[in-house]
């Protein structure tokens, strides 16, 4: 059985030994099933004029080979007159090799964008330089005097490591103005404290470790020992990262406020922000501001918001690998779906993720204060988006863990 892709730009034979079905074969070539109609031509003429073709639909689940259609050709007809072959880039892409590469990324070209791409292998130093440029762009927009200081959320993983290093090397802040903070208290998240200390030491600064009891105080909790279990009991379908993000925001906010520091930086990367934007817009909500987001009297900053995680990891591959090995499995279907989309956008259209970030950021400007204080929850929350049921469930959780 042969499968031919039919387009207004020509016809292409699709072959791959590892594809078990027609659908799998199309996906291997990057062709969306939603964009094609798969069929075969029946030997018997169709109804109407003599010799009229009789097209018979062939499901994408049809096995390759080993099916009743083994001796026929299957056609996948693109249903919209778009330049799908051009977008797939098989004839217009080039490769850039690097002998000591630690990662790779596909970039659009300035003139042709996604229709002519460069698949680049990148060394650790090139990854670091990519991050440095992103961080510099954000620092150029800094909304205050840098002498006011900056708390940097630190985990020992790839994102926070490369963030801290580029901030320190930017020269924008004096060393004493940068305060790296790592919170402890849940064993799953404490494994990389030595990596974080090592990195801080290399830059001549000291890691500020918030021990378990202090983490609980800053977060406004009775204690941390049971929080993880209570959270899983209250939200069995939610990922532990939700709890971690909430705790980190509470701890870093109060840590900064108690020291008179107005800015907190975290390692939210390109996929983090793109996934969040898509999730918000899919519910009819404006995106949240980035790379600066006011939460109470503290502004959270995302200096690597335009850095793909794969490139950030390439700067410190060993640290990143250790971070991945210590992660909890993901169970939240919503979180998985939106991150999956965030990963596919640059895969299908290199550069479109950056375009989305810029456009969503402009949309976010339409609501400059989307995060407000909720007296019932005694916390800052998004003004829109939560249902009454969600709010009640969160209140029940807080009643069990807050001091």
PDB file of N, CA and C in Angstrom, residues 342-398:
ATOM      1  N   UNK A 342       1.886  24.244  23.547  1.00  0.00           N
ATOM      2  CA  UNK A 342       3.015  25.182  23.590  1.00  0.00           C
ATOM      3  C   UNK A 342       4.257  24.587  22.945  1.00  0.00           C
ATOM      4  N   UNK A 343       4.448  23.276  23.084  1.00  0.00           N
ATOM      5  CA  UNK A 343       5.593  22.620  22.453  1.00  0.00           C
ATOM      6  C   UNK A 343       5.404  22.470  20.943  1.00  0.00           C
ATOM      7  N   UNK A 344       4.163  22.247  20.492  1.00  0.00           N
ATOM      8  CA  UNK A 344       3.933  22.007  19.074  1.00  0.00           C
ATOM      9  C   UNK A 344       3.948  23.279  18.238  1.00  0.00           C
ATOM     10  N   UNK A 345       3.619  24.401  18.826  1.00  0.00           N
ATOM     11  CA  UNK A 345       3.555  25.644  18.049  1.00  0.00           C
ATOM     12  C   UNK A 345       4.881  25.942  17.341  1.00  0.00           C
ATOM     13  N   UNK A 346       6.032  25.981  18.039  1.00  0.00           N
ATOM     14  CA  UNK A 346       7.285  26.246  17.325  1.00  0.00           C
ATOM     15  C   UNK A 346       7.739  25.067  16.461  1.00  0.00           C
ATOM     16  N   UNK A 347       7.238  23.872  16.762  1.00  0.00           N
ATOM     17  CA  UNK A 347       7.587  22.717  15.939  1.00  0.00           C
ATOM     18  C   UNK A 347       6.945  22.831  14.559  1.00  0.00           C
ATOM     19  N   UNK A 348       5.688  23.254  14.522  1.00  0.00           N
ATOM     20  CA  UNK A 348       4.964  23.377  13.265  1.00  0.00           C
ATOM     21  C   UNK A 348       5.245  24.699  12.565  1.00  0.00           C
ATOM     22  N   UNK A 349       5.375  25.769  13.334  1.00  0.00           N
ATOM     23  CA  UNK A 349       5.627  27.093  12.781  1.00  0.00           C
ATOM     24  C   UNK A 349       6.737  27.773  13.572  1.00  0.00           C
ATOM     25  N   UNK A 350       7.994  27.497  13.256  1.00  0.00           N
ATOM     26  CA  UNK A 350       9.100  28.107  14.004  1.00  0.00           C
ATOM     27  C   UNK A 350       8.968  29.626  14.064  1.00  0.00           C
ATOM     28  N   UNK A 351       9.068  30.163  15.262  1.00  0.00           N
ATOM     29  CA  UNK A 351       8.946  31.603  15.470  1.00  0.00           C
ATOM     30  C   UNK A 351       7.562  32.050  15.871  1.00  0.00           C
ATOM     31  N   UNK A 352       6.533  31.204  15.645  1.00  0.00           N
ATOM     32  CA  UNK A 352       5.170  31.607  15.970  1.00  0.00           C
ATOM     33  C   UNK A 352       4.978  31.754  17.473  1.00  0.00           C
ATOM     34  N   UNK A 353       5.735  31.020  18.265  1.00  0.00           N
ATOM     35  CA  UNK A 353       5.618  31.135  19.717  1.00  0.00           C
ATOM     36  C   UNK A 353       6.023  32.529  20.183  1.00  0.00           C
ATOM     37  N   UNK A 354       7.060  33.086  19.573  1.00  0.00           N
ATOM     38  CA  UNK A 354       7.463  34.458  19.915  1.00  0.00           C
ATOM     39  C   UNK A 354       6.405  35.465  19.485  1.00  0.00           C
ATOM     40  N   UNK A 355       5.837  35.242  18.307  1.00  0.00           N
ATOM     41  CA  UNK A 355       4.786  36.127  17.819  1.00  0.00           C
ATOM     42  C   UNK A 355       3.589  36.109  18.769  1.00  0.00           C
ATOM     43  N   UNK A 356       3.226  34.915  19.237  1.00  0.00           N
ATOM     44  CA  UNK A 356       2.134  34.798  20.194  1.00  0.00           C
ATOM     45  C   UNK A 356       2.440  35.538  21.488  1.00  0.00           C
ATOM     46  N   UNK A 357       3.660  35.407  21.980  1.00  0.00           N
ATOM     47  CA  UNK A 357       4.031  36.086  23.219  1.00  0.00           C
ATOM     48  C   UNK A 357       3.887  37.599  23.077  1.00  0.00           C
ATOM     49  N   UNK A 358       4.352  38.133  21.963  1.00  0.00           N
ATOM     50  CA  UNK A 358       4.247  39.581  21.757  1.00  0.00           C
ATOM     51  C   UNK A 358       2.785  40.016  21.659  1.00  0.00           C
ATOM     52  N   UNK A 359       2.002  39.258  20.882  1.00  0.00           N
ATOM     53  CA  UNK A 359       0.591  39.624  20.722  1.00  0.00           C
ATOM     54  C   UNK A 359      -0.190  39.496  22.014  1.00  0.00           C
ATOM     55  N   UNK A 360       0.045  38.406  22.750  1.00  0.00           N
ATOM     56  CA  UNK A 360      -0.665  38.202  24.016  1.00  0.00           C
ATOM     57  C   UNK A 360      -0.276  39.265  25.039  1.00  0.00           C
ATOM     58  N   UNK A 361       0.983  39.674  25.008  1.00  0.00           N
ATOM     59  CA  UNK A 361       1.431  40.714  25.930  1.00  0.00           C
ATOM     60  C   UNK A 361       0.693  42.018  25.677  1.00  0.00           C
ATOM     61  N   UNK A 362       0.440  42.329  24.402  1.00  0.00           N
ATOM     62  CA  UNK A 362      -0.320  43.536  24.080  1.00  0.00           C
ATOM     63  C   UNK A 362      -1.767  43.411  24.544  1.00  0.00           C
ATOM     64  N   UNK A 363      -2.342  42.211  24.405  1.00  0.00           N
ATOM     65  CA  UNK A 363      -3.701  42.001  24.902  1.00  0.00           C
ATOM     66  C   UNK A 363      -3.767  42.175  26.414  1.00  0.00           C
ATOM     67  N   UNK A 364      -2.737  41.694  27.116  1.00  0.00           N
ATOM     68  CA  UNK A 364      -2.714  41.800  28.574  1.00  0.00           C
ATOM     69  C   UNK A 364      -2.717  43.246  29.034  1.00  0.00           C
ATOM     70  N   UNK A 365      -2.178  44.149  28.212  1.00  0.00           N
ATOM     71  CA  UNK A 365      -2.143  45.568  28.578  1.00  0.00           C
ATOM     72  C   UNK A 365      -3.541  46.167  28.706  1.00  0.00           C
ATOM     73  N   UNK A 366      -4.549  45.492  28.143  1.00  0.00           N
ATOM     74  CA  UNK A 366      -5.911  45.993  28.224  1.00  0.00           C
ATOM     75  C   UNK A 366      -6.483  45.874  29.638  1.00  0.00           C
ATOM     76  N   UNK A 367      -5.844  45.042  30.471  1.00  0.00           N
ATOM     77  CA  UNK A 367      -6.267  44.907  31.864  1.00  0.00           C
ATOM     78  C   UNK A 367      -4.999  44.907  32.728  1.00  0.00           C
ATOM     79  N   UNK A 368      -4.492  46.084  33.060  1.00  0.00           N
ATOM     80  CA  UNK A 368      -3.201  46.176  33.757  1.00  0.00           C
ATOM     81  C   UNK A 368      -3.216  45.662  35.191  1.00  0.00           C
ATOM     82  N   UNK A 369      -4.401  45.482  35.799  1.00  0.00           N
ATOM     83  CA  UNK A 369      -4.479  45.020  37.186  1.00  0.00           C
ATOM     84  C   UNK A 369      -5.410  43.798  37.298  1.00  0.00           C
ATOM     85  N   UNK A 370      -5.058  42.675  36.684  1.00  0.00           N
ATOM     86  CA  UNK A 370      -5.959  41.518  36.715  1.00  0.00           C
ATOM     87  C   UNK A 370      -5.904  40.727  38.012  1.00  0.00           C
ATOM     88  N   UNK A 371      -4.909  41.017  38.868  1.00  0.00           N
ATOM     89  CA  UNK A 371      -4.738  40.257  40.113  1.00  0.00           C
ATOM     90  C   UNK A 371      -5.100  41.155  41.291  1.00  0.00           C
ATOM     91  N   UNK A 372      -6.067  40.718  42.087  1.00  0.00           N
ATOM     92  CA  UNK A 372      -6.583  41.520  43.185  1.00  0.00           C
ATOM     93  C   UNK A 372      -6.570  40.720  44.484  1.00  0.00           C
ATOM     94  N   UNK A 373      -6.788  41.432  45.583  1.00  0.00           N
ATOM     95  CA  UNK A 373      -6.834  40.802  46.900  1.00  0.00           C
ATOM     96  C   UNK A 373      -8.221  40.237  47.148  1.00  0.00           C
ATOM     97  N   UNK A 374      -8.287  38.975  47.573  1.00  0.00           N
ATOM     98  CA  UNK A 374      -9.553  38.327  47.907  1.00  0.00           C
ATOM     99  C   UNK A 374      -9.614  38.173  49.421  1.00  0.00           C
ATOM    100  N   UNK A 375     -10.544  38.870  50.036  1.00  0.00           N
ATOM    101  CA  UNK A 375     -10.621  38.877  51.500  1.00  0.00           C
ATOM    102  C   UNK A 375     -10.999  37.500  52.043  1.00  0.00           C
ATOM    103  N   UNK A 376     -11.863  36.784  51.338  1.00  0.00           N
ATOM    104  CA  UNK A 376     -12.273  35.460  51.804  1.00  0.00           C
ATOM    105  C   UNK A 376     -11.104  34.476  51.823  1.00  0.00           C
ATOM    106  N   UNK A 377     -10.268  34.544  50.773  1.00  0.00           N
ATOM    107  CA  UNK A 377      -9.130  33.626  50.676  1.00  0.00           C
ATOM    108  C   UNK A 377      -7.877  34.180  51.346  1.00  0.00           C
ATOM    109  N   UNK A 378      -7.919  35.475  51.709  1.00  0.00           N
ATOM    110  CA  UNK A 378      -6.760  36.141  52.313  1.00  0.00           C
ATOM    111  C   UNK A 378      -5.519  35.977  51.432  1.00  0.00           C
ATOM    112  N   UNK A 379      -5.729  36.234  50.149  1.00  0.00           N
ATOM    113  CA  UNK A 379      -4.652  36.025  49.191  1.00  0.00           C
ATOM    114  C   UNK A 379      -4.944  36.826  47.928  1.00  0.00           C
ATOM    115  N   UNK A 380      -3.893  37.009  47.122  1.00  0.00           N
ATOM    116  CA  UNK A 380      -4.064  37.642  45.824  1.00  0.00           C
ATOM    117  C   UNK A 380      -4.472  36.582  44.809  1.00  0.00           C
ATOM    118  N   UNK A 381      -5.496  36.885  44.022  1.00  0.00           N
ATOM    119  CA  UNK A 381      -6.012  35.941  43.033  1.00  0.00           C
ATOM    120  C   UNK A 381      -6.335  36.688  41.741  1.00  0.00           C
ATOM    121  N   UNK A 382      -6.464  35.938  40.652  1.00  0.00           N
ATOM    122  CA  UNK A 382      -6.943  36.530  39.400  1.00  0.00           C
ATOM    123  C   UNK A 382      -8.387  36.956  39.590  1.00  0.00           C
ATOM    124  N   UNK A 383      -8.690  38.164  39.192  1.00  0.00           N
ATOM    125  CA  UNK A 383     -10.023  38.716  39.409  1.00  0.00           C
ATOM    126  C   UNK A 383     -11.097  37.900  38.692  1.00  0.00           C
ATOM    127  N   UNK A 384     -10.753  37.339  37.529  1.00  0.00           N
ATOM    128  CA  UNK A 384     -11.714  36.557  36.757  1.00  0.00           C
ATOM    129  C   UNK A 384     -11.194  35.131  36.565  1.00  0.00           C
ATOM    130  N   UNK A 385     -12.116  34.209  36.329  1.00  0.00           N
ATOM    131  CA  UNK A 385     -11.704  32.878  35.918  1.00  0.00           C
ATOM    132  C   UNK A 385     -12.074  31.757  36.859  1.00  0.00           C
ATOM    133  N   UNK A 386     -12.238  32.037  38.147  1.00  0.00           N
ATOM    134  CA  UNK A 386     -12.548  30.982  39.107  1.00  0.00           C
ATOM    135  C   UNK A 386     -14.050  30.866  39.306  1.00  0.00           C
ATOM    136  N   UNK A 387     -14.526  29.637  39.372  1.00  0.00           N
ATOM    137  CA  UNK A 387     -15.938  29.404  39.662  1.00  0.00           C
ATOM    138  C   UNK A 387     -16.154  29.396  41.164  1.00  0.00           C
ATOM    139  N   UNK A 388     -17.406  29.485  41.567  1.00  0.00           N
ATOM    140  CA  UNK A 388     -17.734  29.440  42.997  1.00  0.00           C
ATOM    141  C   UNK A 388     -17.318  28.103  43.593  1.00  0.00           C
ATOM    142  N   UNK A 389     -17.486  27.038  42.838  1.00  0.00           N
ATOM    143  CA  UNK A 389     -17.093  25.717  43.337  1.00  0.00           C
ATOM    144  C   UNK A 389     -15.590  25.628  43.553  1.00  0.00           C
ATOM    145  N   UNK A 390     -14.812  26.149  42.600  1.00  0.00           N
ATOM    146  CA  UNK A 390     -13.355  26.136  42.741  1.00  0.00           C
ATOM    147  C   UNK A 390     -12.919  26.948  43.959  1.00  0.00           C
ATOM    148  N   UNK A 391     -13.545  28.094  44.142  1.00  0.00           N
ATOM    149  CA  UNK A 391     -13.194  28.934  45.286  1.00  0.00           C
ATOM    150  C   UNK A 391     -13.524  28.230  46.594  1.00  0.00           C
ATOM    151  N   UNK A 392     -14.660  27.544  46.660  1.00  0.00           N
ATOM    152  CA  UNK A 392     -15.041  26.829  47.883  1.00  0.00           C
ATOM    153  C   UNK A 392     -14.068  25.692  48.180  1.00  0.00           C
ATOM    154  N   UNK A 393     -13.656  24.968  47.148  1.00  0.00           N
ATOM    155  CA  UNK A 393     -12.713  23.864  47.350  1.00  0.00           C
ATOM    156  C   UNK A 393     -11.371  24.398  47.869  1.00  0.00           C
ATOM    157  N   UNK A 394     -10.954  25.545  47.324  1.00  0.00           N
ATOM    158  CA  UNK A 394      -9.682  26.118  47.774  1.00  0.00           C
ATOM    159  C   UNK A 394      -9.800  26.627  49.210  1.00  0.00           C
ATOM    160  N   UNK A 395     -10.931  27.196  49.569  1.00  0.00           N
ATOM    161  CA  UNK A 395     -11.143  27.637  50.949  1.00  0.00           C
ATOM    162  C   UNK A 395     -11.074  26.454  51.917  1.00  0.00           C
ATOM    163  N   UNK A 396     -11.673  25.346  51.533  1.00  0.00           N
ATOM    164  CA  UNK A 396     -11.641  24.151  52.375  1.00  0.00           C
ATOM    165  C   UNK A 396     -10.208  23.662  52.556  1.00  0.00           C
ATOM    166  N   UNK A 397      -9.429  23.716  51.500  1.00  0.00           N
ATOM    167  CA  UNK A 397      -8.016  23.336  51.597  1.00  0.00           C
ATOM    168  C   UNK A 397      -7.274  24.270  52.548  1.00  0.00           C
ATOM    169  N   UNK A 398      -7.478  25.582  52.389  1.00  0.00           N
ATOM    170  CA  UNK A 398      -6.783  26.555  53.221  1.00  0.00           C
ATOM    171  C   UNK A 398      -7.133  26.410  54.701  1.00  0.00           C
TER     172      UNK A 398
END
